[in-house]
Amino acid sequence: MRVEICGRRETADEPKNGSWSPRHGRATLFTCAFLALLLSCAVGFAAVKKPAPDRPGNTSAKDLESGEVPLSSADLQFYLTIMRASVSRYEHPTAQDLADVAEDKRLKAIEMADSQKMAQDLRAGNTQKAIRVDPFHATPAQDAIMRRGDDLLERHIPSILAGKAGMSRFQWDELSRAIDETINGPAGAGSGDEGPPPKLSAAASARAARIVGARAANRKLVLPSAAEITGLNKRMGKAEIALEGK
């Protein structure tokens, strides 16, 4: 007997009594379910969000990441504007900020207590008791509060303010990294005792030259503001610690 399974014709043995075996019905369902799963995966991949656009007037995230393009004066001024506003936000938190931080800490304490109780029961061999523990599950409103609290306590405010000004998180992170490395040196920089550098291809040599040139231009642009930038970061860290203790 020939049957059609999800649009494809297949041959199957028909029982002598003329009835259709449940085995064939299950095969049909499994095949259709598998194809539906593949389709949902394809739709999911197609729905992946594109990277957020760069803020016009500033060096692109891609150029910042490459290290080959020097920072512009607009980049530095945007960074200083965001950092000054962030420090002000930390040093003068609103009543809502304080309430969010307090509630965030309270909810996390409940979440931690439930986890510790479950772990204690498991260590004591009380598996069934541990399974019966009803762990804390934040409501959507509580989850929003915890996110706002985390933004304050994990120093996300600069990237949030930059986002409100039209700069993507990736672009802001790369801008911050470029300025930090200009002041404090590139992350992972060697001590200078690694021996002679390896021979580079012409393309690699040209890229290295562009990076060296960009770093020199960045130092000329950023270092006059290094004292203010360092001070802003110290003030924000101090205010963050004070906020966490409230």
PDB file of C-alpha atoms in Angstrom:
ATOM      1  CA  MET A   1       0.000   0.000   0.000  1.00  0.00           C
ATOM      2  CA  ARG A   2       1.302   3.526  -0.834  1.00  0.00           C
ATOM      3  CA  VAL A   3       0.655   6.340   1.621  1.00  0.00           C
ATOM      4  CA  GLU A   4       1.626  10.001   1.665  1.00  0.00           C
ATOM      5  CA  ILE A   5       3.673  11.170   4.671  1.00  0.00           C
ATOM      6  CA  CYS A   6       4.026  14.959   4.906  1.00  0.00           C
ATOM      7  CA  GLY A   7       3.804  15.295   1.159  1.00  0.00           C
ATOM      8  CA  ARG A   8       6.025  12.294   0.347  1.00  0.00           C
ATOM      9  CA  ARG A   9       4.679   8.959  -0.867  1.00  0.00           C
ATOM     10  CA  GLU A  10       5.915   5.884   0.925  1.00  0.00           C
ATOM     11  CA  THR A  11       5.236   2.167   0.551  1.00  0.00           C
ATOM     12  CA  ALA A  12       4.112   0.228   3.573  1.00  0.00           C
ATOM     13  CA  ASP A  13       2.858  -3.280   4.165  1.00  0.00           C
ATOM     14  CA  GLU A  14      -0.867  -3.460   4.645  1.00  0.00           C
ATOM     15  CA  PRO A  15      -2.154  -6.032   7.122  1.00  0.00           C
ATOM     16  CA  LYS A  16      -4.137  -8.816   5.596  1.00  0.00           C
ATOM     17  CA  ASN A  17      -7.320  -7.866   7.433  1.00  0.00           C
ATOM     18  CA  GLY A  18      -7.308  -4.491   5.652  1.00  0.00           C
ATOM     19  CA  SER A  19      -6.770  -2.430   8.863  1.00  0.00           C
ATOM     20  CA  TRP A  20      -4.014   0.147   9.127  1.00  0.00           C
ATOM     21  CA  SER A  21      -1.322  -0.624  11.718  1.00  0.00           C
ATOM     22  CA  PRO A  22      -0.820   1.936  14.511  1.00  0.00           C
ATOM     23  CA  ARG A  23       2.894   1.577  13.816  1.00  0.00           C
ATOM     24  CA  HIS A  24       2.437   3.388  10.532  1.00  0.00           C
ATOM     25  CA  GLY A  25       0.395   6.161  12.175  1.00  0.00           C
ATOM     26  CA  ARG A  26       3.134   6.730  14.745  1.00  0.00           C
ATOM     27  CA  ALA A  27       5.769   6.868  12.013  1.00  0.00           C
ATOM     28  CA  THR A  28       3.721   9.502  10.227  1.00  0.00           C
ATOM     29  CA  LEU A  29       3.420  11.615  13.386  1.00  0.00           C
ATOM     30  CA  PHE A  30       7.114  11.312  14.222  1.00  0.00           C
ATOM     31  CA  THR A  31       8.135  12.277  10.699  1.00  0.00           C
ATOM     32  CA  CYS A  32       5.866  15.325  10.653  1.00  0.00           C
ATOM     33  CA  ALA A  33       7.008  16.361  14.129  1.00  0.00           C
ATOM     34  CA  PHE A  34      10.656  16.150  13.071  1.00  0.00           C
ATOM     35  CA  LEU A  35      10.019  18.244   9.971  1.00  0.00           C
ATOM     36  CA  ALA A  36       8.112  20.789  12.050  1.00  0.00           C
ATOM     37  CA  LEU A  37      11.085  21.020  14.421  1.00  0.00           C
ATOM     38  CA  LEU A  38      13.436  21.657  11.522  1.00  0.00           C
ATOM     39  CA  LEU A  39      11.123  24.357  10.227  1.00  0.00           C
ATOM     40  CA  SER A  40      10.933  26.104  13.601  1.00  0.00           C
ATOM     41  CA  CYS A  41      14.749  26.087  13.834  1.00  0.00           C
ATOM     42  CA  ALA A  42      15.008  27.607  10.368  1.00  0.00           C
ATOM     43  CA  VAL A  43      12.535  30.335  11.335  1.00  0.00           C
ATOM     44  CA  GLY A  44      14.493  30.987  14.539  1.00  0.00           C
ATOM     45  CA  PHE A  45      17.766  31.415  12.668  1.00  0.00           C
ATOM     46  CA  ALA A  46      16.103  33.752  10.192  1.00  0.00           C
ATOM     47  CA  ALA A  47      14.750  35.878  13.044  1.00  0.00           C
ATOM     48  CA  VAL A  48      18.182  36.551  14.612  1.00  0.00           C
ATOM     49  CA  LYS A  49      18.423  40.264  15.174  1.00  0.00           C
ATOM     50  CA  LYS A  50      20.880  42.281  13.154  1.00  0.00           C
ATOM     51  CA  PRO A  51      23.549  44.220  15.074  1.00  0.00           C
ATOM     52  CA  ALA A  52      22.388  47.621  16.262  1.00  0.00           C
ATOM     53  CA  PRO A  53      23.451  50.455  13.959  1.00  0.00           C
ATOM     54  CA  ASP A  54      26.363  52.674  14.923  1.00  0.00           C
ATOM     55  CA  ARG A  55      25.796  56.181  16.225  1.00  0.00           C
ATOM     56  CA  PRO A  56      26.293  58.658  13.401  1.00  0.00           C
ATOM     57  CA  GLY A  57      29.138  61.100  13.947  1.00  0.00           C
ATOM     58  CA  ASN A  58      31.248  58.643  15.952  1.00  0.00           C
ATOM     59  CA  THR A  59      33.820  56.081  14.890  1.00  0.00           C
ATOM     60  CA  SER A  60      32.071  52.834  13.994  1.00  0.00           C
ATOM     61  CA  ALA A  61      32.226  49.823  16.289  1.00  0.00           C
ATOM     62  CA  LYS A  62      34.032  47.846  13.590  1.00  0.00           C
ATOM     63  CA  ASP A  63      36.732  50.500  13.188  1.00  0.00           C
ATOM     64  CA  LEU A  64      37.088  50.830  16.956  1.00  0.00           C
ATOM     65  CA  GLU A  65      37.457  47.069  17.299  1.00  0.00           C
ATOM     66  CA  SER A  66      40.134  46.932  14.592  1.00  0.00           C
ATOM     67  CA  GLY A  67      42.331  49.453  16.391  1.00  0.00           C
ATOM     68  CA  GLU A  68      43.448  50.793  13.033  1.00  0.00           C
ATOM     69  CA  VAL A  69      41.319  53.941  13.042  1.00  0.00           C
ATOM     70  CA  PRO A  70      42.150  56.719  15.522  1.00  0.00           C
ATOM     71  CA  LEU A  71      39.535  58.181  17.815  1.00  0.00           C
ATOM     72  CA  SER A  72      37.921  61.451  16.830  1.00  0.00           C
ATOM     73  CA  SER A  73      37.342  64.484  19.012  1.00  0.00           C
ATOM     74  CA  ALA A  74      33.616  63.674  18.773  1.00  0.00           C
ATOM     75  CA  ASP A  75      34.346  60.242  20.290  1.00  0.00           C
ATOM     76  CA  LEU A  76      36.165  61.769  23.232  1.00  0.00           C
ATOM     77  CA  GLN A  77      33.525  64.416  23.874  1.00  0.00           C
ATOM     78  CA  PHE A  78      30.726  61.833  23.708  1.00  0.00           C
ATOM     79  CA  TYR A  79      32.599  59.584  26.164  1.00  0.00           C
ATOM     80  CA  LEU A  80      33.169  62.459  28.605  1.00  0.00           C
ATOM     81  CA  THR A  81      29.526  63.548  28.376  1.00  0.00           C
ATOM     82  CA  ILE A  82      28.268  60.036  29.159  1.00  0.00           C
ATOM     83  CA  MET A  83      30.751  59.472  31.987  1.00  0.00           C
ATOM     84  CA  ARG A  84      29.961  62.816  33.633  1.00  0.00           C
ATOM     85  CA  ALA A  85      26.243  62.062  33.495  1.00  0.00           C
ATOM     86  CA  SER A  86      26.837  58.539  34.856  1.00  0.00           C
ATOM     87  CA  VAL A  87      28.869  59.791  37.807  1.00  0.00           C
ATOM     88  CA  SER A  88      26.161  62.322  38.601  1.00  0.00           C
ATOM     89  CA  ARG A  89      23.565  59.546  38.525  1.00  0.00           C
ATOM     90  CA  TYR A  90      25.590  57.408  40.931  1.00  0.00           C
ATOM     91  CA  GLU A  91      26.468  60.235  43.295  1.00  0.00           C
ATOM     92  CA  HIS A  92      22.884  61.558  43.381  1.00  0.00           C
ATOM     93  CA  PRO A  93      20.628  58.505  43.084  1.00  0.00           C
ATOM     94  CA  THR A  94      16.919  59.112  42.851  1.00  0.00           C
ATOM     95  CA  ALA A  95      14.436  57.729  45.336  1.00  0.00           C
ATOM     96  CA  GLN A  96      13.466  55.188  42.678  1.00  0.00           C
ATOM     97  CA  ASP A  97      17.112  54.131  42.291  1.00  0.00           C
ATOM     98  CA  LEU A  98      17.435  53.532  46.027  1.00  0.00           C
ATOM     99  CA  ALA A  99      14.154  51.601  46.131  1.00  0.00           C
ATOM    100  CA  ASP A 100      15.206  49.438  43.183  1.00  0.00           C
ATOM    101  CA  VAL A 101      18.563  48.601  44.756  1.00  0.00           C
ATOM    102  CA  ALA A 102      16.971  47.736  48.119  1.00  0.00           C
ATOM    103  CA  GLU A 103      14.307  45.527  46.525  1.00  0.00           C
ATOM    104  CA  ASP A 104      16.883  43.892  44.246  1.00  0.00           C
ATOM    105  CA  LYS A 105      18.987  42.937  47.280  1.00  0.00           C
ATOM    106  CA  ARG A 106      15.916  41.656  49.159  1.00  0.00           C
ATOM    107  CA  LEU A 107      14.741  39.452  46.291  1.00  0.00           C
ATOM    108  CA  LYS A 108      18.230  38.094  45.707  1.00  0.00           C
ATOM    109  CA  ALA A 109      18.461  37.187  49.401  1.00  0.00           C
ATOM    110  CA  ILE A 110      15.232  35.187  49.089  1.00  0.00           C
ATOM    111  CA  GLU A 111      16.545  33.494  45.950  1.00  0.00           C
ATOM    112  CA  MET A 112      19.827  32.637  47.679  1.00  0.00           C
ATOM    113  CA  ALA A 113      18.073  31.285  50.782  1.00  0.00           C
ATOM    114  CA  ASP A 114      15.978  28.907  48.666  1.00  0.00           C
ATOM    115  CA  SER A 115      19.073  27.686  46.818  1.00  0.00           C
ATOM    116  CA  GLN A 116      20.967  27.136  50.067  1.00  0.00           C
ATOM    117  CA  LYS A 117      18.057  25.213  51.608  1.00  0.00           C
ATOM    118  CA  MET A 118      17.867  22.932  48.584  1.00  0.00           C
ATOM    119  CA  ALA A 119      21.633  22.377  48.675  1.00  0.00           C
ATOM    120  CA  GLN A 120      21.516  21.542  52.403  1.00  0.00           C
ATOM    121  CA  ASP A 121      18.778  18.975  51.871  1.00  0.00           C
ATOM    122  CA  LEU A 122      20.728  17.360  49.053  1.00  0.00           C
ATOM    123  CA  ARG A 123      23.906  17.190  51.138  1.00  0.00           C
ATOM    124  CA  ALA A 124      21.896  15.582  53.947  1.00  0.00           C
ATOM    125  CA  GLY A 125      20.549  12.981  51.558  1.00  0.00           C
ATOM    126  CA  ASN A 126      16.989  14.332  51.710  1.00  0.00           C
ATOM    127  CA  THR A 127      16.465  14.221  47.968  1.00  0.00           C
ATOM    128  CA  GLN A 128      12.690  14.122  48.144  1.00  0.00           C
ATOM    129  CA  LYS A 129      12.621  17.082  50.528  1.00  0.00           C
ATOM    130  CA  ALA A 130      14.936  19.024  48.251  1.00  0.00           C
ATOM    131  CA  ILE A 131      12.689  18.312  45.287  1.00  0.00           C
ATOM    132  CA  ARG A 132       9.667  19.622  47.171  1.00  0.00           C
ATOM    133  CA  VAL A 133      11.333  22.995  47.811  1.00  0.00           C
ATOM    134  CA  ASP A 134       9.473  25.640  45.856  1.00  0.00           C
ATOM    135  CA  PRO A 135      12.269  27.957  44.655  1.00  0.00           C
ATOM    136  CA  PHE A 136      11.800  31.659  44.253  1.00  0.00           C
ATOM    137  CA  HIS A 137      10.488  32.740  40.854  1.00  0.00           C
ATOM    138  CA  ALA A 138      10.435  36.467  40.178  1.00  0.00           C
ATOM    139  CA  THR A 139       7.287  37.945  38.690  1.00  0.00           C
ATOM    140  CA  PRO A 140       7.710  40.112  35.573  1.00  0.00           C
ATOM    141  CA  ALA A 141       7.479  43.229  37.759  1.00  0.00           C
ATOM    142  CA  GLN A 142      10.080  41.876  40.198  1.00  0.00           C
ATOM    143  CA  ASP A 143      12.337  40.857  37.312  1.00  0.00           C
ATOM    144  CA  ALA A 144      12.218  44.419  35.970  1.00  0.00           C
ATOM    145  CA  ILE A 145      13.177  45.780  39.404  1.00  0.00           C
ATOM    146  CA  MET A 146      16.082  43.342  39.679  1.00  0.00           C
ATOM    147  CA  ARG A 147      17.347  44.356  36.251  1.00  0.00           C
ATOM    148  CA  ARG A 148      17.273  48.027  37.219  1.00  0.00           C
ATOM    149  CA  GLY A 149      19.072  47.248  40.459  1.00  0.00           C
ATOM    150  CA  ASP A 150      21.708  45.236  38.623  1.00  0.00           C
ATOM    151  CA  ASP A 151      22.207  48.080  36.153  1.00  0.00           C
ATOM    152  CA  LEU A 152      23.182  50.320  39.052  1.00  0.00           C
ATOM    153  CA  LEU A 153      25.249  47.804  41.011  1.00  0.00           C
ATOM    154  CA  GLU A 154      27.069  46.346  38.015  1.00  0.00           C
ATOM    155  CA  ARG A 155      27.993  49.689  36.440  1.00  0.00           C
ATOM    156  CA  HIS A 156      25.741  49.414  33.399  1.00  0.00           C
ATOM    157  CA  ILE A 157      24.535  53.001  33.644  1.00  0.00           C
ATOM    158  CA  PRO A 158      27.134  54.405  31.184  1.00  0.00           C
ATOM    159  CA  SER A 159      26.134  51.952  28.443  1.00  0.00           C
ATOM    160  CA  ILE A 160      22.441  52.606  29.151  1.00  0.00           C
ATOM    161  CA  LEU A 161      22.898  56.373  28.861  1.00  0.00           C
ATOM    162  CA  ALA A 162      24.975  55.876  25.716  1.00  0.00           C
ATOM    163  CA  GLY A 163      22.168  53.734  24.311  1.00  0.00           C
ATOM    164  CA  LYS A 164      19.636  56.466  25.007  1.00  0.00           C
ATOM    165  CA  ALA A 165      21.917  58.820  23.068  1.00  0.00           C
ATOM    166  CA  GLY A 166      21.877  56.470  20.082  1.00  0.00           C
ATOM    167  CA  MET A 167      25.043  54.419  20.578  1.00  0.00           C
ATOM    168  CA  SER A 168      24.845  50.614  20.571  1.00  0.00           C
ATOM    169  CA  ARG A 169      26.273  48.586  23.465  1.00  0.00           C
ATOM    170  CA  PHE A 170      28.988  47.145  21.206  1.00  0.00           C
ATOM    171  CA  GLN A 171      30.056  50.564  19.947  1.00  0.00           C
ATOM    172  CA  TRP A 172      30.125  51.970  23.492  1.00  0.00           C
ATOM    173  CA  ASP A 173      32.123  49.019  24.818  1.00  0.00           C
ATOM    174  CA  GLU A 174      34.694  49.414  22.040  1.00  0.00           C
ATOM    175  CA  LEU A 175      34.910  53.168  22.582  1.00  0.00           C
ATOM    176  CA  SER A 176      35.406  52.682  26.327  1.00  0.00           C
ATOM    177  CA  ARG A 177      38.044  50.027  25.703  1.00  0.00           C
ATOM    178  CA  ALA A 178      39.943  52.243  23.267  1.00  0.00           C
ATOM    179  CA  ILE A 179      40.042  55.146  25.719  1.00  0.00           C
ATOM    180  CA  ASP A 180      40.978  52.903  28.658  1.00  0.00           C
ATOM    181  CA  GLU A 181      43.798  51.287  26.672  1.00  0.00           C
ATOM    182  CA  THR A 182      45.052  54.706  25.600  1.00  0.00           C
ATOM    183  CA  ILE A 183      45.398  55.748  29.235  1.00  0.00           C
ATOM    184  CA  ASN A 184      46.400  52.456  30.872  1.00  0.00           C
ATOM    185  CA  GLY A 185      47.986  50.539  27.991  1.00  0.00           C
ATOM    186  CA  PRO A 186      46.548  47.727  25.837  1.00  0.00           C
ATOM    187  CA  ALA A 187      45.196  44.717  27.722  1.00  0.00           C
ATOM    188  CA  GLY A 188      47.689  41.849  27.711  1.00  0.00           C
ATOM    189  CA  ALA A 189      50.603  44.009  26.608  1.00  0.00           C
ATOM    190  CA  GLY A 190      53.918  42.265  27.062  1.00  0.00           C
ATOM    191  CA  SER A 191      56.788  43.284  29.284  1.00  0.00           C
ATOM    192  CA  GLY A 192      59.150  43.902  26.392  1.00  0.00           C
ATOM    193  CA  ASP A 193      61.245  40.794  27.144  1.00  0.00           C
ATOM    194  CA  GLU A 194      59.612  38.513  24.583  1.00  0.00           C
ATOM    195  CA  GLY A 195      62.519  38.716  22.148  1.00  0.00           C
ATOM    196  CA  PRO A 196      62.561  40.011  18.579  1.00  0.00           C
ATOM    197  CA  PRO A 197      59.164  40.261  16.911  1.00  0.00           C
ATOM    198  CA  PRO A 198      58.323  37.646  14.277  1.00  0.00           C
ATOM    199  CA  LYS A 199      58.580  38.525  10.610  1.00  0.00           C
ATOM    200  CA  LEU A 200      55.302  39.784   9.220  1.00  0.00           C
ATOM    201  CA  SER A 201      53.796  39.674   5.781  1.00  0.00           C
ATOM    202  CA  ALA A 202      53.410  42.909   3.872  1.00  0.00           C
ATOM    203  CA  ALA A 203      49.688  43.067   4.718  1.00  0.00           C
ATOM    204  CA  ALA A 204      50.313  42.364   8.410  1.00  0.00           C
ATOM    205  CA  SER A 205      53.089  44.957   8.511  1.00  0.00           C
ATOM    206  CA  ALA A 206      50.791  47.549   6.987  1.00  0.00           C
ATOM    207  CA  ARG A 207      48.072  46.745   9.532  1.00  0.00           C
ATOM    208  CA  ALA A 208      50.572  46.945  12.404  1.00  0.00           C
ATOM    209  CA  ALA A 209      51.690  50.337  11.128  1.00  0.00           C
ATOM    210  CA  ARG A 210      48.107  51.587  11.059  1.00  0.00           C
ATOM    211  CA  ILE A 211      47.569  50.387  14.643  1.00  0.00           C
ATOM    212  CA  VAL A 212      50.749  52.106  15.823  1.00  0.00           C
ATOM    213  CA  GLY A 213      49.689  55.300  14.091  1.00  0.00           C
ATOM    214  CA  ALA A 214      46.186  55.153  15.570  1.00  0.00           C
ATOM    215  CA  ARG A 215      47.550  54.630  19.072  1.00  0.00           C
ATOM    216  CA  ALA A 216      49.858  57.610  18.725  1.00  0.00           C
ATOM    217  CA  ALA A 217      46.959  59.778  17.549  1.00  0.00           C
ATOM    218  CA  ASN A 218      44.794  58.503  20.414  1.00  0.00           C
ATOM    219  CA  ARG A 219      47.417  59.411  22.991  1.00  0.00           C
ATOM    220  CA  LYS A 220      47.661  62.928  21.580  1.00  0.00           C
ATOM    221  CA  LEU A 221      43.863  63.275  21.757  1.00  0.00           C
ATOM    222  CA  VAL A 222      43.023  61.506  25.019  1.00  0.00           C
ATOM    223  CA  LEU A 223      45.944  62.026  27.405  1.00  0.00           C
ATOM    224  CA  PRO A 224      45.160  65.715  28.053  1.00  0.00           C
ATOM    225  CA  SER A 225      41.846  64.478  29.525  1.00  0.00           C
ATOM    226  CA  ALA A 226      43.366  61.443  31.294  1.00  0.00           C
ATOM    227  CA  ALA A 227      43.227  63.002  34.761  1.00  0.00           C
ATOM    228  CA  GLU A 228      39.522  63.804  34.420  1.00  0.00           C
ATOM    229  CA  ILE A 229      38.704  60.358  33.000  1.00  0.00           C
ATOM    230  CA  THR A 230      40.587  58.579  35.778  1.00  0.00           C
ATOM    231  CA  GLY A 231      38.872  60.765  38.363  1.00  0.00           C
ATOM    232  CA  LEU A 232      35.431  60.058  36.899  1.00  0.00           C
ATOM    233  CA  ASN A 233      36.015  56.306  37.053  1.00  0.00           C
ATOM    234  CA  LYS A 234      37.216  56.520  40.658  1.00  0.00           C
ATOM    235  CA  ARG A 235      34.231  58.625  41.682  1.00  0.00           C
ATOM    236  CA  MET A 236      31.818  56.231  39.990  1.00  0.00           C
ATOM    237  CA  GLY A 237      33.398  53.218  41.687  1.00  0.00           C
ATOM    238  CA  LYS A 238      33.253  54.904  45.095  1.00  0.00           C
ATOM    239  CA  ALA A 239      29.632  55.962  44.601  1.00  0.00           C
ATOM    240  CA  GLU A 240      28.717  52.482  43.421  1.00  0.00           C
ATOM    241  CA  ILE A 241      30.142  50.934  46.597  1.00  0.00           C
ATOM    242  CA  ALA A 242      28.249  53.460  48.709  1.00  0.00           C
ATOM    243  CA  LEU A 243      25.035  52.720  46.826  1.00  0.00           C
ATOM    244  CA  GLU A 244      25.432  48.983  47.362  1.00  0.00           C
ATOM    245  CA  GLY A 245      25.820  49.548  51.094  1.00  0.00           C
ATOM    246  CA  LYS A 246      22.588  51.510  51.421  1.00  0.00           C
TER     247      LYS A 246
END
